[in-house]
Every structure is written in C-alpha cells, then in structure tokens.
PDB file of C-alpha atoms and ligand atoms in Angstrom:
ATOM      1  CA  MET Z1203     127.344  96.210  68.740  1.00 46.00           C
ATOM      2  CA  ALA Z1204     130.227  94.887  70.862  1.00 49.00           C
ATOM      3  CA  ASP Z1205     131.815  91.501  70.280  1.00 51.00           C
ATOM      4  CA  PRO Z1206     130.858  88.839  72.824  1.00 49.00           C
ATOM      5  CA  PRO Z1207     133.443  88.107  75.528  1.00 49.00           C
ATOM      6  CA  ALA Z1208     136.058  85.549  74.492  1.00 49.00           C
ATOM      7  CA  THR Z1209     135.122  83.297  77.370  1.00 50.00           C
ATOM      8  CA  ALA Z1210     131.619  83.413  78.739  1.00 47.00           C
ATOM      9  CA  PRO Z1211     131.484  84.069  82.474  1.00 50.00           C
ATOM     10  CA  ASP Z1212     130.896  80.948  84.525  1.00 55.00           C
ATOM     11  CA  ARG Z1213     127.445  81.711  85.826  1.00 52.00           C
ATOM     12  CA  HIS Z1214     127.621  78.984  88.415  1.00 61.00           C
ATOM     13  CA  ALA Z1215     130.673  80.251  90.267  1.00 88.00           C
ATOM     14  CA  CYS Z1216     129.550  82.026  93.416  1.00 93.00           C
ATOM     15  CA  VAL Z1217     131.449  85.264  93.899  1.00 96.00           C
ATOM     16  CA  LEU Z1218     129.631  86.626  96.934  1.00 97.00           C
ATOM     17  CA  SER Z1219     127.760  84.569  99.471  1.00 97.00           C
ATOM     18  CA  VAL Z1220     125.757  86.261 102.199  1.00 97.00           C
ATOM     19  CA  ARG Z1221     124.401  84.377 105.214  1.00 97.00           C
ATOM     20  CA  GLY Z1222     122.336  85.644 108.117  1.00 98.00           C
ATOM     21  CA  LEU Z1223     123.453  89.212 107.602  1.00 98.00           C
ATOM     22  CA  THR Z1224     122.160  91.699 110.125  1.00 98.00           C
ATOM     23  CA  LYS Z1225     123.008  95.330 110.653  1.00 98.00           C
ATOM     24  CA  VAL Z1226     121.889  97.471 113.536  1.00 98.00           C
ATOM     25  CA  TYR Z1227     122.704 101.172 113.541  1.00 97.00           C
ATOM     26  CA  GLY Z1228     122.936 102.825 116.956  1.00 94.00           C
ATOM     27  CA  THR Z1229     122.063 101.366 120.330  1.00 92.00           C
ATOM     28  CA  GLY Z1230     119.251 101.287 122.886  1.00 91.00           C
ATOM     29  CA  PRO Z1231     115.913 102.852 122.067  1.00 91.00           C
ATOM     30  CA  LEU Z1232     117.380 104.627 119.023  1.00 91.00           C
ATOM     31  CA  ALA Z1233     118.671 101.437 117.404  1.00 95.00           C
ATOM     32  CA  VAL Z1234     117.605 100.876 113.802  1.00 96.00           C
ATOM     33  CA  GLN Z1235     117.677  97.353 112.426  1.00 97.00           C
ATOM     34  CA  ALA Z1236     118.614  97.913 108.780  1.00 98.00           C
ATOM     35  CA  LEU Z1237     119.230  94.249 107.861  1.00 98.00           C
ATOM     36  CA  ARG Z1238     117.423  91.410 109.588  1.00 98.00           C
ATOM     37  CA  GLY Z1239     119.066  88.216 108.381  1.00 98.00           C
ATOM     38  CA  VAL Z1240     119.822  88.424 104.672  1.00 98.00           C
ATOM     39  CA  ASP Z1241     120.788  85.290 102.712  1.00 98.00           C
ATOM     40  CA  LEU Z1242     121.883  85.779  99.109  1.00 97.00           C
ATOM     41  CA  ASP Z1243     124.318  84.289  96.596  1.00 97.00           C
ATOM     42  CA  LEU Z1244     125.667  86.343  93.698  1.00 97.00           C
ATOM     43  CA  GLY Z1245     127.329  84.555  90.799  1.00 96.00           C
ATOM     44  CA  ALA Z1246     130.106  85.462  88.390  1.00 95.00           C
ATOM     45  CA  GLY Z1247     128.990  87.570  85.469  1.00 95.00           C
ATOM     46  CA  GLU Z1248     125.492  88.255  86.778  1.00 97.00           C
ATOM     47  CA  LEU Z1249     123.687  91.544  86.418  1.00 98.00           C
ATOM     48  CA  VAL Z1250     121.493  91.826  89.486  1.00 98.00           C
ATOM     49  CA  VAL Z1251     118.993  94.579  90.170  1.00 98.00           C
ATOM     50  CA  LEU Z1252     118.204  95.235  93.813  1.00 98.00           C
ATOM     51  CA  LEU Z1253     114.740  96.725  94.132  1.00 97.00           C
ATOM     52  CA  GLY Z1254     112.895  97.973  97.161  1.00 95.00           C
ATOM     53  CA  PRO Z1255     111.425 100.983  98.874  1.00 94.00           C
ATOM     54  CA  SER Z1256     113.492 103.682 100.511  1.00 94.00           C
ATOM     55  CA  GLY Z1257     114.795 102.583 103.893  1.00 96.00           C
ATOM     56  CA  SER Z1258     114.546  98.864 103.159  1.00 96.00           C
ATOM     57  CA  GLY Z1259     118.280  98.252 103.607  1.00 97.00           C
ATOM     58  CA  LYS Z1260     119.568  98.204 100.026  1.00 97.00           C
ATOM     59  CA  SER Z1261     122.435 100.651 100.509  1.00 98.00           C
ATOM     60  CA  THR Z1262     123.394  99.039 103.784  1.00 98.00           C
ATOM     61  CA  LEU Z1263     123.747  95.679 102.040  1.00 98.00           C
ATOM     62  CA  LEU Z1264     125.696  97.157  99.115  1.00 98.00           C
ATOM     63  CA  ASN Z1265     128.090  98.983 101.432  1.00 98.00           C
ATOM     64  CA  ILE Z1266     128.810  95.765 103.324  1.00 98.00           C
ATOM     65  CA  LEU Z1267     129.287  93.795 100.086  1.00 98.00           C
ATOM     66  CA  GLY Z1268     131.768  96.434  98.946  1.00 98.00           C
ATOM     67  CA  GLY Z1269     133.724  96.468 102.201  1.00 97.00           C
ATOM     68  CA  LEU Z1270     132.702 100.021 103.091  1.00 96.00           C
ATOM     69  CA  ASP Z1271     130.862  98.956 106.225  1.00 96.00           C
ATOM     70  CA  ARG Z1272     130.686  95.977 108.557  1.00 97.00           C
ATOM     71  CA  PRO Z1273     127.633  93.959 109.579  1.00 97.00           C
ATOM     72  CA  SER Z1274     126.499  93.465 113.154  1.00 97.00           C
ATOM     73  CA  ALA Z1275     126.248  89.701 112.623  1.00 97.00           C
ATOM     74  CA  GLY Z1276     126.304  87.174 109.841  1.00 98.00           C
ATOM     75  CA  GLU Z1277     128.849  86.363 107.169  1.00 97.00           C
ATOM     76  CA  VAL Z1278     129.848  87.565 103.715  1.00 97.00           C
ATOM     77  CA  ARG Z1279     132.204  85.379 101.705  1.00 97.00           C
ATOM     78  CA  PHE Z1280     134.078  86.675  98.663  1.00 97.00           C
ATOM     79  CA  ARG Z1281     135.112  83.546  96.775  1.00 95.00           C
ATOM     80  CA  ASP Z1282     136.959  81.533  99.444  1.00 90.00           C
ATOM     81  CA  ALA Z1283     137.536  84.355 101.892  1.00 94.00           C
ATOM     82  CA  ALA Z1284     135.351  85.495 104.783  1.00 96.00           C
ATOM     83  CA  LEU Z1285     135.113  89.219 104.133  1.00 94.00           C
ATOM     84  CA  THR Z1286     133.562  89.708 107.526  1.00 91.00           C
ATOM     85  CA  ALA Z1287     136.784  88.484 109.176  1.00 94.00           C
ATOM     86  CA  PHE Z1288     139.020  91.006 107.354  1.00 96.00           C
ATOM     87  CA  ASP Z1289     140.668  93.753 109.385  1.00 96.00           C
ATOM     88  CA  ASP Z1290     140.587  97.346 108.148  1.00 96.00           C
ATOM     89  CA  ARG Z1291     143.672  96.884 105.989  1.00 96.00           C
ATOM     90  CA  GLY Z1292     142.209  93.746 104.469  1.00 96.00           C
ATOM     91  CA  LEU Z1293     138.975  95.563 103.654  1.00 96.00           C
ATOM     92  CA  THR Z1294     140.865  98.463 102.107  1.00 95.00           C
ATOM     93  CA  ARG Z1295     142.817  96.059  99.920  1.00 94.00           C
ATOM     94  CA  TYR Z1296     139.616  94.216  99.005  1.00 96.00           C
ATOM     95  CA  ARG Z1297     137.975  97.469  97.913  1.00 95.00           C
ATOM     96  CA  ARG Z1298     141.028  98.593  95.994  1.00 93.00           C
ATOM     97  CA  ASP Z1299     141.622  95.305  94.179  1.00 93.00           C
ATOM     98  CA  HIS Z1300     138.138  93.978  93.586  1.00 95.00           C
ATOM     99  CA  VAL Z1301     135.372  96.571  93.863  1.00 96.00           C
ATOM    100  CA  GLY Z1302     134.168  99.438  91.692  1.00 96.00           C
ATOM    101  CA  PHE Z1303     131.535 101.759  93.139  1.00 97.00           C
ATOM    102  CA  VAL Z1304     129.106 104.076  91.392  1.00 97.00           C
ATOM    103  CA  PHE Z1305     126.898 106.327  93.506  1.00 96.00           C
ATOM    104  CA  GLN Z1306     123.956 108.602  92.723  1.00 93.00           C
ATOM    105  CA  PHE Z1307     126.237 111.643  92.772  1.00 94.00           C
ATOM    106  CA  TYR Z1308     129.310 111.313  90.648  1.00 93.00           C
ATOM    107  CA  ASN Z1309     132.028 112.568  93.002  1.00 93.00           C
ATOM    108  CA  LEU Z1310     134.335 113.606  90.172  1.00 97.00           C
ATOM    109  CA  VAL Z1311     137.237 115.955  90.857  1.00 97.00           C
ATOM    110  CA  PRO Z1312     136.065 119.237  89.271  1.00 98.00           C
ATOM    111  CA  SER Z1313     139.563 120.487  88.393  1.00 98.00           C
ATOM    112  CA  LEU Z1314     140.450 117.324  86.438  1.00 98.00           C
ATOM    113  CA  THR Z1315     139.317 116.292  82.960  1.00 98.00           C
ATOM    114  CA  ALA Z1316     137.410 113.071  82.319  1.00 98.00           C
ATOM    115  CA  ARG Z1317     140.663 111.350  81.337  1.00 98.00           C
ATOM    116  CA  GLU Z1318     142.453 112.638  84.439  1.00 98.00           C
ATOM    117  CA  ASN Z1319     139.614 111.595  86.734  1.00 97.00           C
ATOM    118  CA  VAL Z1320     139.951 108.039  85.425  1.00 97.00           C
ATOM    119  CA  SER Z1321     143.771 108.202  85.634  1.00 96.00           C
ATOM    120  CA  LEU Z1322     143.501 108.674  89.396  1.00 94.00           C
ATOM    121  CA  VAL Z1323     142.474 105.024  89.552  1.00 90.00           C
ATOM    122  CA  THR Z1324     144.516 103.555  86.720  1.00 89.00           C
ATOM    123  CA  GLU Z1325     147.733 104.887  88.240  1.00 88.00           C
ATOM    124  CA  ILE Z1326     147.334 102.752  91.365  1.00 84.00           C
ATOM    125  CA  ALA Z1327     145.685  99.592  89.972  1.00 85.00           C
ATOM    126  CA  ALA Z1328     147.516  96.342  89.245  1.00 87.00           C
ATOM    127  CA  ASP Z1329     146.213  95.561  85.757  1.00 89.00           C
ATOM    128  CA  PRO Z1330     144.178  98.555  84.639  1.00 93.00           C
ATOM    129  CA  MET Z1331     142.861  99.435  81.224  1.00 95.00           C
ATOM    130  CA  THR Z1332     143.940 102.820  79.911  1.00 96.00           C
ATOM    131  CA  PRO Z1333     141.680 105.784  80.739  1.00 97.00           C
ATOM    132  CA  GLU Z1334     140.919 105.993  77.014  1.00 97.00           C
ATOM    133  CA  GLU Z1335     139.767 102.351  76.919  1.00 96.00           C
ATOM    134  CA  ALA Z1336     137.587 102.836  79.991  1.00 96.00           C
ATOM    135  CA  LEU Z1337     136.019 105.999  78.588  1.00 97.00           C
ATOM    136  CA  HIS Z1338     135.479 104.252  75.258  1.00 96.00           C
ATOM    137  CA  MET Z1339     133.497 101.508  77.030  1.00 93.00           C
ATOM    138  CA  VAL Z1340     131.033 104.100  78.300  1.00 93.00           C
ATOM    139  CA  GLY Z1341     130.795 105.919  74.967  1.00 94.00           C
ATOM    140  CA  LEU Z1342     132.786 109.014  75.888  1.00 96.00           C
ATOM    141  CA  ASP Z1343     135.575 108.973  73.280  1.00 96.00           C
ATOM    142  CA  ALA Z1344     134.664 112.519  72.319  1.00 97.00           C
ATOM    143  CA  ARG Z1345     134.788 113.849  75.883  1.00 97.00           C
ATOM    144  CA  LEU Z1346     138.255 112.821  77.084  1.00 98.00           C
ATOM    145  CA  ASP Z1347     139.507 116.326  77.759  1.00 98.00           C
ATOM    146  CA  HIS Z1348     136.317 117.868  79.080  1.00 98.00           C
ATOM    147  CA  PHE Z1349     135.985 118.958  82.681  1.00 98.00           C
ATOM    148  CA  PRO Z1350     133.020 117.762  84.764  1.00 98.00           C
ATOM    149  CA  ALA Z1351     131.319 121.182  84.526  1.00 98.00           C
ATOM    150  CA  GLN Z1352     131.389 120.857  80.720  1.00 98.00           C
ATOM    151  CA  LEU Z1353     129.563 117.518  80.831  1.00 97.00           C
ATOM    152  CA  SER Z1354     125.891 116.673  81.321  1.00 95.00           C
ATOM    153  CA  GLY Z1355     124.820 114.757  84.410  1.00 95.00           C
ATOM    154  CA  GLY Z1356     124.591 111.543  82.428  1.00 95.00           C
ATOM    155  CA  GLU Z1357     128.048 112.075  80.937  1.00 96.00           C
ATOM    156  CA  GLN Z1358     129.494 112.759  84.368  1.00 97.00           C
ATOM    157  CA  GLN Z1359     127.959 109.555  85.635  1.00 94.00           C
ATOM    158  CA  ARG Z1360     129.497 107.662  82.719  1.00 95.00           C
ATOM    159  CA  VAL Z1361     132.900 109.101  83.647  1.00 97.00           C
ATOM    160  CA  ALA Z1362     132.252 107.792  87.160  1.00 97.00           C
ATOM    161  CA  ILE Z1363     131.481 104.359  85.679  1.00 96.00           C
ATOM    162  CA  ALA Z1364     134.686 104.480  83.601  1.00 96.00           C
ATOM    163  CA  ARG Z1365     136.598 105.348  86.753  1.00 96.00           C
ATOM    164  CA  ALA Z1366     134.972 102.446  88.607  1.00 96.00           C
ATOM    165  CA  ILE Z1367     135.689  99.843  85.941  1.00 95.00           C
ATOM    166  CA  ALA Z1368     139.142 100.951  84.729  1.00 95.00           C
ATOM    167  CA  LYS Z1369     140.842  98.694  87.271  1.00 94.00           C
ATOM    168  CA  ARG Z1370     138.826  95.704  85.936  1.00 94.00           C
ATOM    169  CA  PRO Z1371     137.090  95.039  89.246  1.00 95.00           C
ATOM    170  CA  ASP Z1372     135.383  91.723  90.010  1.00 95.00           C
ATOM    171  CA  LEU Z1373     132.342  93.601  91.296  1.00 96.00           C
ATOM    172  CA  LEU Z1374     130.615  96.739  90.098  1.00 97.00           C
ATOM    173  CA  LEU Z1375     128.298  98.081  92.786  1.00 98.00           C
ATOM    174  CA  CYS Z1376     125.933 100.864  91.721  1.00 98.00           C
ATOM    175  CA  ASP Z1377     123.713 102.652  94.240  1.00 97.00           C
ATOM    176  CA  GLU Z1378     120.874 104.507  92.472  1.00 96.00           C
ATOM    177  CA  PRO Z1379     123.099 105.365  89.492  1.00 96.00           C
ATOM    178  CA  THR Z1380     120.239 107.020  87.615  1.00 94.00           C
ATOM    179  CA  GLY Z1381     118.624 108.599  90.657  1.00 92.00           C
ATOM    180  CA  ALA Z1382     119.588 112.129  89.635  1.00 90.00           C
ATOM    181  CA  LEU Z1383     118.992 111.709  85.893  1.00 91.00           C
ATOM    182  CA  ASP Z1384     116.070 111.986  83.525  1.00 89.00           C
ATOM    183  CA  SER Z1385     115.089 108.810  81.746  1.00 88.00           C
ATOM    184  CA  ARG Z1386     116.788 109.633  78.448  1.00 87.00           C
ATOM    185  CA  THR Z1387     120.229 110.161  79.983  1.00 90.00           C
ATOM    186  CA  GLY Z1388     119.531 107.456  82.543  1.00 93.00           C
ATOM    187  CA  VAL Z1389     119.218 104.935  79.730  1.00 93.00           C
ATOM    188  CA  LEU Z1390     122.721 105.797  78.483  1.00 92.00           C
ATOM    189  CA  VAL Z1391     124.095 105.217  81.969  1.00 93.00           C
ATOM    190  CA  LEU Z1392     122.330 101.860  82.246  1.00 95.00           C
ATOM    191  CA  GLU Z1393     123.601 100.907  78.785  1.00 95.00           C
ATOM    192  CA  ALA Z1394     127.143 101.632  79.965  1.00 93.00           C
ATOM    193  CA  ILE Z1395     126.666  99.390  83.007  1.00 96.00           C
ATOM    194  CA  GLU Z1396     125.097  96.658  80.876  1.00 96.00           C
ATOM    195  CA  ARG Z1397     127.962  96.812  78.396  1.00 94.00           C
ATOM    196  CA  VAL Z1398     130.614  96.535  81.117  1.00 94.00           C
ATOM    197  CA  ASN Z1399     128.791  93.535  82.556  1.00 96.00           C
ATOM    198  CA  ARG Z1400     128.496  91.871  79.168  1.00 95.00           C
ATOM    199  CA  ASP Z1401     131.971  92.651  77.795  1.00 94.00           C
ATOM    200  CA  LEU Z1402     134.047  92.257  80.961  1.00 94.00           C
ATOM    201  CA  GLY Z1403     131.868  89.694  82.760  1.00 94.00           C
ATOM    202  CA  THR Z1404     131.851  91.877  85.861  1.00 96.00           C
ATOM    203  CA  LEU Z1405     129.354  90.837  88.513  1.00 97.00           C
ATOM    204  CA  SER Z1406     127.200  93.956  88.678  1.00 98.00           C
ATOM    205  CA  VAL Z1407     124.648  94.970  91.278  1.00 98.00           C
ATOM    206  CA  VAL Z1408     122.402  97.941  90.557  1.00 98.00           C
ATOM    207  CA  ILE Z1409     120.207  99.425  93.263  1.00 97.00           C
ATOM    208  CA  THR Z1410     117.090 101.233  92.171  1.00 93.00           C
ATOM    209  CA  HIS Z1411     113.631 101.949  93.464  1.00 85.00           C
ATOM    210  CA  ASN Z1412     112.393 102.034  89.870  1.00 88.00           C
ATOM    211  CA  ALA Z1413     110.849  98.657  89.040  1.00 91.00           C
ATOM    212  CA  VAL Z1414     111.092  99.279  85.281  1.00 91.00           C
ATOM    213  CA  ILE Z1415     114.890  99.009  85.445  1.00 93.00           C
ATOM    214  CA  ALA Z1416     114.534  95.420  86.681  1.00 95.00           C
ATOM    215  CA  GLY Z1417     113.915  94.376  83.063  1.00 95.00           C
ATOM    216  CA  MET Z1418     117.620  94.681  82.212  1.00 96.00           C
ATOM    217  CA  ALA Z1419     118.728  92.237  84.933  1.00 97.00           C
ATOM    218  CA  ASP Z1420     119.523  88.531  84.938  1.00 97.00           C
ATOM    219  CA  ARG Z1421     117.983  88.386  88.414  1.00 97.00           C
ATOM    220  CA  VAL Z1422     115.884  90.759  90.429  1.00 97.00           C
ATOM    221  CA  VAL Z1423     116.207  90.772  94.201  1.00 98.00           C
ATOM    222  CA  THR Z1424     113.375  92.583  95.936  1.00 97.00           C
ATOM    223  CA  PHE Z1425     114.116  93.990  99.346  1.00 96.00           C
ATOM    224  CA  GLY Z1426     111.687  94.974 102.052  1.00 97.00           C
ATOM    225  CA  ASP Z1427     112.096  95.766 105.714  1.00 97.00           C
ATOM    226  CA  GLY Z1428     115.715  94.608 105.910  1.00 98.00           C
ATOM    227  CA  LEU Z1429     115.048  91.263 104.248  1.00 97.00           C
ATOM    228  CA  VAL Z1430     115.102  89.674 100.815  1.00 98.00           C
ATOM    229  CA  GLN Z1431     111.421  89.374  99.951  1.00 98.00           C
ATOM    230  CA  SER Z1432     111.846  87.628  96.613  1.00 97.00           C
ATOM    231  CA  VAL Z1433     114.406  86.650  93.993  1.00 97.00           C
ATOM    232  CA  ARG Z1434     113.339  86.118  90.441  1.00 96.00           C
ATOM    233  CA  ALA Z1435     115.244  85.404  87.240  1.00 97.00           C
ATOM    234  CA  ASN Z1436     114.290  87.206  84.057  1.00 95.00           C
ATOM    235  CA  PRO Z1437     113.911  84.774  81.161  1.00 94.00           C
ATOM    236  CA  VAL Z1438     115.595  87.358  78.927  1.00 94.00           C
ATOM    237  CA  ARG Z1439     117.423  90.589  79.651  1.00 95.00           C
ATOM    238  CA  ARG Z1440     115.824  93.598  78.031  1.00 94.00           C
ATOM    239  CA  PRO Z1441     118.121  96.289  76.641  1.00 94.00           C
ATOM    240  CA  PRO Z1442     117.897  99.510  78.671  1.00 94.00           C
ATOM    241  CA  ALA Z1443     116.731 101.400  75.575  1.00 92.00           C
ATOM    242  CA  GLU Z1444     113.548  99.313  75.656  1.00 91.00           C
ATOM    243  CA  LEU Z1445     112.814 100.331  79.237  1.00 87.00           C
ATOM    244  CA  SER Z1446     111.018 103.603  79.614  1.00 73.00           C
ATOM    245  CA  TRP Z1447     110.188 105.492  82.760  1.00 66.00           C
TER     246      TRP Z1447
HETATM  247  N1  ADP K1154     124.465 105.569 109.187  1.00 74.42           N
HETATM  248  C1  ADP K1154     123.236 105.287 109.612  1.00 74.42           C
HETATM  249  N2  ADP K1154     122.874 105.532 110.896  1.00 74.42           N
HETATM  250  C2  ADP K1154     121.653 105.235 111.347  1.00 74.42           C
HETATM  251  N3  ADP K1154     120.677 104.668 110.598  1.00 74.42           N
HETATM  252  C3  ADP K1154     120.962 104.413 109.324  1.00 74.42           C
HETATM  253  C4  ADP K1154     122.255 104.703 108.757  1.00 74.42           C
HETATM  254  N4  ADP K1154     122.234 104.313 107.446  1.00 74.42           N
HETATM  255  C5  ADP K1154     121.012 103.810 107.207  1.00 74.42           C
HETATM  256  N5  ADP K1154     120.245 103.855 108.338  1.00 74.42           N
HETATM  257  C6  ADP K1154     118.865 103.369 108.463  1.00 74.42           C
HETATM  258  O1  ADP K1154     118.866 102.006 108.076  1.00 74.42           O
HETATM  259  C7  ADP K1154     117.687 101.712 107.326  1.00 74.42           C
HETATM  260  C8  ADP K1154     118.091 101.185 105.947  1.00 74.42           C
HETATM  261  O2  ADP K1154     118.731 102.238 105.246  1.00 74.42           O
HETATM  262  P1  ADP K1154     119.343 102.067 103.785  1.00 74.42           P
HETATM  263  O3  ADP K1154     120.190 100.853 103.758  1.00 74.42           O
HETATM  264  O4  ADP K1154     119.985 103.363 103.439  1.00 74.42           O
HETATM  265  O5  ADP K1154     118.039 101.812 102.915  1.00 74.42           O
HETATM  266  P2  ADP K1154     117.765 102.013 101.342  1.00 74.42           P
HETATM  267  O6  ADP K1154     119.091 102.128 100.673  1.00 74.42           O
HETATM  268  O7  ADP K1154     116.979 100.812 100.949  1.00 74.42           O
HETATM  269  O8  ADP K1154     116.963 103.263 101.215  1.00 74.42           O
HETATM  270  C9  ADP K1154     116.868 102.986 107.270  1.00 74.42           C
HETATM  271  O9  ADP K1154     115.925 102.950 108.322  1.00 74.42           O
HETATM  272  C10 ADP K1154     117.904 104.060 107.529  1.00 74.42           C
HETATM  273  O10 ADP K1154     117.330 105.182 108.112  1.00 74.42           O
HETATM  274 MG1   MG K1155     119.865 103.695  99.546  1.00 74.42          MG
END
C-alpha cells in the first residue's frame, strides 16, 4: 500500500472550469453538434469518471480540455487563464506543461523499450520523475527493458500511463483506457490511474462507457446528447479490484 501524499490535494480549488461549451463539426446540412452547452467544474485532486453512450460528446470534451481541439463557442478556464483564448503556441505549451493523455490504443514507439518510451517525455519536461520512478508507479519495475511487442496489452497501457505522468502533469486525461482490454488486465490499468491520482494528487478524468468503472471515482459525470445529464458524488471510492465487468 502506498503512503498517503504529504499534503492532501485541496479539493476546493477549481482547476478546470467549463462554461457554455459547444462544438459543431462541419457546416451546413452535414453539421454535427457534438457539445450543446456544457457547464462543468473540475477540482484539484479529483478522480472523475465521464460516462455516456457512444457519440455523446465525451471525447470531444476531453480533447478540448486537453488543448487538442478548440470549441465553437463557450469558455474553458485552466486556473486563472482562459484556455479558449490561447493561440496555437499557447495550447502547445499548455499540453506540454500541464496535460498527460492516455488513449484506448497505447501509441508506444515499437522500436523503443518501456524505459525509452518514457524517456521521450522526461527528456523535454521541466521537472520530470525518472522513467524508472514513473514505471514503478504503474507496477512495471520488472519490465523496464522490454519492448512493446514483449508486453501484454495491459502492460503496454501502463507504459503509456507512465509516459503520461512522468512529467508530473496537473491533469491526466484518459479516453477509454480499458476499451481494448479484458477486465482482469483492465483492473490493473485502472489501479495505476487510481494510484497516480492518489499519490500525486493529479486531477484525473477517465472516459468510459462501462458504468461499473464509475465506482472508483470521486464524482461521476454522465453525458448524453452533447450535454451533462447528471453529476453525482460517490460517498466512497471503490478500489478497481472490487469492480468487476
Ligand atoms: N472530427 C469529427 N468530425 C465530424 N464529426 C465528429 C468528429 N469527431 C466527433 N464527431 C461527432 O461528434 C459526436 C460526438 O463524438 P465524440 O465526442 O467522439 O463522442 P463519444 O466520445 O462520446 O463517443 C458524434 O456524433 C461524432 O460522430
Ligand atoms: Mg469517444
């Protein structure tokens, strides 16, 4: 069991604030309204699960929160800054300095070992942990010098998590991180995310369409049709190992 963080995250500090967010893809008769006016506040240290059916706008929201895409209207604030007013350079710097992404597919470099895949990030970050520390956090001490093809899907995803968190980002954004995994290996991936959130106090957002995963969250945001349908707080977080699907 890991030690608790030296200072508990301030759960009241708002890290991301979303107001009236809309996103329309395309124009004219082919236009798709992916977000229809989303309001949401995400606080420091929270673990938030974003639930909702396919096509409801979850990835669109996550990509905007992470500075990968821009909304059509509305505002996102990161701490005191209006993210939506950043130019491309500002967004690139925001992503580099503050955001770790984990996607359904791991996007590791096949010719590099686990340690080297993580080094790609630690070499350019301001205050990174070592690749070994990052891989330790996700339980891969014994896999440092393995290549992606020598690792299971769940292990590859944990390397991707180590890569995302090695720069100590303020936000960890995970889009269907267990979507390609069976439940047994999926649990290990969720445990890695939960541990990062708990030990580093990283605001973490996990997209899933699997309602069972919501049990591990502090808050569950349910999406539908481009809107937040409900937000509920879990009285207690359940460890991923207790969730079965
Ligand atoms: N690049 C894109 N171009 C056009 N439509 C898109 C694009 N990305 C997403 N959409 C549409 O926006 C809606 C929301 O998509 P998405 O945010 O990916 O939903 P989710 O992640 O909840 O499945 C869907 O109708 C989808 O088809
Ligand atoms: Mg999606």
